Short mmCIF file of C-alpha atoms and ligand atoms in Angstrom, two decimals:
data_model
loop_
_atom_site.label_atom_id
_atom_site.label_comp_id
_atom_site.label_asym_id
_atom_site.label_seq_id
_atom_site.Cartn_x
_atom_site.Cartn_y
_atom_site.Cartn_z
CA UNK A 26 6.60 9.15 21.73
CA UNK A 27 8.62 5.95 20.94
CA UNK A 28 6.98 2.56 21.84
CA UNK A 29 7.90 -0.52 23.49
CA UNK A 30 7.84 -3.17 20.69
CA UNK A 31 7.72 -6.17 23.20
CA UNK A 32 4.37 -4.90 24.39
CA UNK A 33 1.19 -6.87 23.19
CA UNK A 34 -0.47 -5.54 20.09
CA UNK A 35 -2.78 -2.56 20.77
CA UNK A 36 -5.99 -2.58 18.75
CA UNK A 37 -6.53 1.01 19.48
CA UNK A 38 -3.34 2.21 17.60
CA UNK A 39 -3.79 4.57 14.75
CA UNK A 40 -2.98 2.18 11.98
CA UNK A 41 -5.46 -0.40 13.42
CA UNK A 42 -8.21 2.26 13.12
CA UNK A 43 -7.00 3.04 9.48
CA UNK A 44 -7.36 -0.72 8.53
CA UNK A 45 -10.77 -0.77 10.08
CA UNK A 46 -11.76 2.36 8.28
CA UNK A 47 -12.48 4.22 11.45
CA UNK A 48 -10.18 7.17 10.48
CA UNK A 49 -9.54 8.29 6.87
CA UNK A 50 -6.42 7.71 4.86
CA UNK A 51 -5.28 8.34 1.33
CA UNK A 52 -5.12 4.90 -0.15
CA UNK A 53 -2.29 3.92 -2.57
CA UNK A 54 -2.75 0.11 -2.85
CA UNK A 55 -4.53 -2.74 -1.01
CA UNK A 56 -4.55 -6.56 -1.29
CA UNK A 57 -5.16 -9.54 1.05
CA UNK A 58 -1.75 -8.91 2.92
CA UNK A 59 -1.05 -5.21 2.92
CA UNK A 60 -2.60 -1.73 2.89
CA UNK A 61 -0.54 1.33 1.60
CA UNK A 62 -1.44 4.87 2.09
CA UNK A 63 0.25 8.40 2.05
CA UNK A 64 2.02 9.63 5.21
CA UNK A 65 -0.05 12.44 6.91
CA UNK A 66 3.42 14.31 7.35
CA UNK A 67 5.51 13.57 4.36
CA UNK A 68 9.29 13.89 4.66
CA UNK A 69 9.90 13.52 0.93
CA UNK A 70 7.95 14.32 -2.22
CA UNK A 71 6.51 10.68 -2.05
CA UNK A 72 6.20 9.29 1.45
CA UNK A 73 4.03 6.15 1.47
CA UNK A 74 3.44 3.85 4.39
CA UNK A 75 2.75 -0.07 3.84
CA UNK A 76 1.24 -2.07 6.60
CA UNK A 77 0.50 -5.63 6.93
CA UNK A 78 -3.19 -6.52 7.53
CA UNK A 79 -2.34 -8.70 10.44
CA UNK A 80 -1.75 -7.54 14.06
CA UNK A 81 1.99 -7.15 14.29
CA UNK A 82 3.69 -4.51 16.39
CA UNK A 83 7.05 -4.23 14.53
CA UNK A 84 9.48 -6.07 12.04
CA UNK A 85 10.60 -8.11 14.92
CA UNK A 86 7.21 -9.31 15.84
CA UNK A 87 6.19 -9.95 12.19
CA UNK A 88 9.28 -11.95 11.25
CA UNK A 89 8.91 -14.13 14.33
CA UNK A 90 5.11 -14.72 14.17
CA UNK A 91 3.81 -14.17 10.82
CA UNK A 92 3.01 -17.06 8.39
CA UNK A 93 5.07 -17.57 5.27
CA UNK A 94 2.17 -16.54 3.33
CA UNK A 95 1.74 -13.28 5.23
CA UNK A 96 5.37 -12.47 4.84
CA UNK A 97 5.56 -13.33 1.26
CA UNK A 98 2.45 -11.33 0.43
CA UNK A 99 3.61 -8.26 2.33
CA UNK A 100 7.18 -8.13 0.94
CA UNK A 101 5.74 -8.52 -2.71
CA UNK A 102 3.33 -5.70 -1.86
CA UNK A 103 6.10 -3.48 -0.85
CA UNK A 104 7.92 -4.08 -4.15
CA UNK A 105 4.71 -3.61 -6.14
CA UNK A 106 3.98 -0.23 -4.60
CA UNK A 107 7.39 1.06 -5.33
CA UNK A 108 7.31 -0.26 -8.77
CA UNK A 109 3.75 0.97 -9.48
CA UNK A 110 4.59 4.47 -8.03
CA UNK A 111 7.63 4.69 -10.66
CA UNK A 112 10.40 4.73 -8.21
CA UNK A 113 12.75 1.84 -9.17
CA UNK A 114 14.53 4.37 -11.33
CA UNK A 115 15.97 6.76 -10.09
CA UNK A 116 15.57 5.02 -6.74
CA UNK A 117 13.90 5.17 -3.36
CA UNK A 118 14.43 4.31 0.29
CA UNK A 119 12.60 1.82 2.59
CA UNK A 120 12.67 2.34 6.28
CA UNK A 121 11.10 0.26 9.20
CA UNK A 122 11.53 1.82 12.68
CA UNK A 123 11.53 -0.62 15.52
CA UNK A 124 11.21 0.38 19.12
CA UNK A 125 12.66 3.10 21.20
CA UNK A 126 16.09 3.54 19.58
CA UNK A 127 14.48 3.06 16.13
CA UNK A 128 12.12 5.97 16.93
CA UNK A 129 8.89 3.99 16.21
CA UNK A 130 5.82 5.99 17.09
CA UNK A 131 3.01 3.85 15.73
CA UNK A 132 2.91 0.37 17.21
CA UNK A 133 1.78 -1.60 14.04
CA UNK A 134 4.54 -2.60 11.80
CA UNK A 135 4.99 -0.08 8.81
CA UNK A 136 7.47 0.26 6.03
CA UNK A 137 8.06 3.85 4.91
CA UNK A 138 8.79 4.37 1.11
CA UNK A 139 10.56 7.68 0.57
CA UNK A 140 11.14 8.87 -3.05
CA UNK A 141 11.04 11.83 -5.36
CA UNK A 142 14.38 13.53 -4.60
CA UNK A 143 17.95 12.57 -3.67
CA UNK A 144 17.43 11.31 -0.11
CA UNK A 145 20.89 12.15 1.47
CA UNK A 146 22.86 10.17 3.99
CA UNK A 147 21.21 7.05 5.36
CA UNK A 148 21.32 8.36 9.03
CA UNK A 149 21.25 12.03 10.39
CA UNK A 150 24.71 13.16 11.40
P1 5GP B 14 7.26 5.85 12.80
O1 5GP B 14 8.04 6.84 13.45
O2 5GP B 14 6.41 5.02 13.75
O3 5GP B 14 8.14 4.95 11.96
O4 5GP B 14 6.37 6.56 11.76
C1 5GP B 14 5.03 6.70 11.86
C2 5GP B 14 4.47 7.60 10.79
O5 5GP B 14 2.97 7.47 10.73
C3 5GP B 14 4.90 9.07 10.74
O6 5GP B 14 5.73 9.28 9.60
C4 5GP B 14 3.62 9.80 10.83
O7 5GP B 14 3.63 11.04 10.19
C5 5GP B 14 2.57 8.71 10.32
N1 5GP B 14 1.21 8.94 10.85
C6 5GP B 14 0.88 9.03 12.13
N2 5GP B 14 -0.41 9.07 12.34
C7 5GP B 14 -0.98 9.07 11.01
C8 5GP B 14 -2.21 9.17 10.60
O8 5GP B 14 -3.21 9.29 11.28
N3 5GP B 14 -2.47 9.02 9.26
C9 5GP B 14 -1.29 8.90 8.34
N4 5GP B 14 -1.53 8.76 7.01
N5 5GP B 14 -0.01 8.76 8.80
C10 5GP B 14 0.13 8.98 10.05
#
């Protein structure tokens, strides 16, 4: 069910629970700014989610409220995970869904990394 990204952060969302270790996840990478783990319902041979450690609903919220250090750390973590997973060649796709029209389901900012096969058109036709 898509969410309203203008709502306040919900500490009971599933990714907040993953960050607190209350529900399990398959960890790919972690540093001071970011946590990366495998999507539970992969849409490509590689489907990794990367989330900031801070309490941000969406890219909109993050880019408006996060510190330069949080933004820098998170963006570098996304690149690091993609490089370490070996996807720079032959390529990969990043995706951040925001709000209702974006189809965002979990109200904690997450970047999807899709890789491992040709990913087709950017949007469903
Ligand atoms: P969104 O549609 O919000 O951009 O994507 C949410 C993603 O989170 C989906 O791809 C979904 O499969 C994934 N997801 C939802 N719940 C869980 C969970 O409990 N664990 C993991 N690893 N992924 C989840």
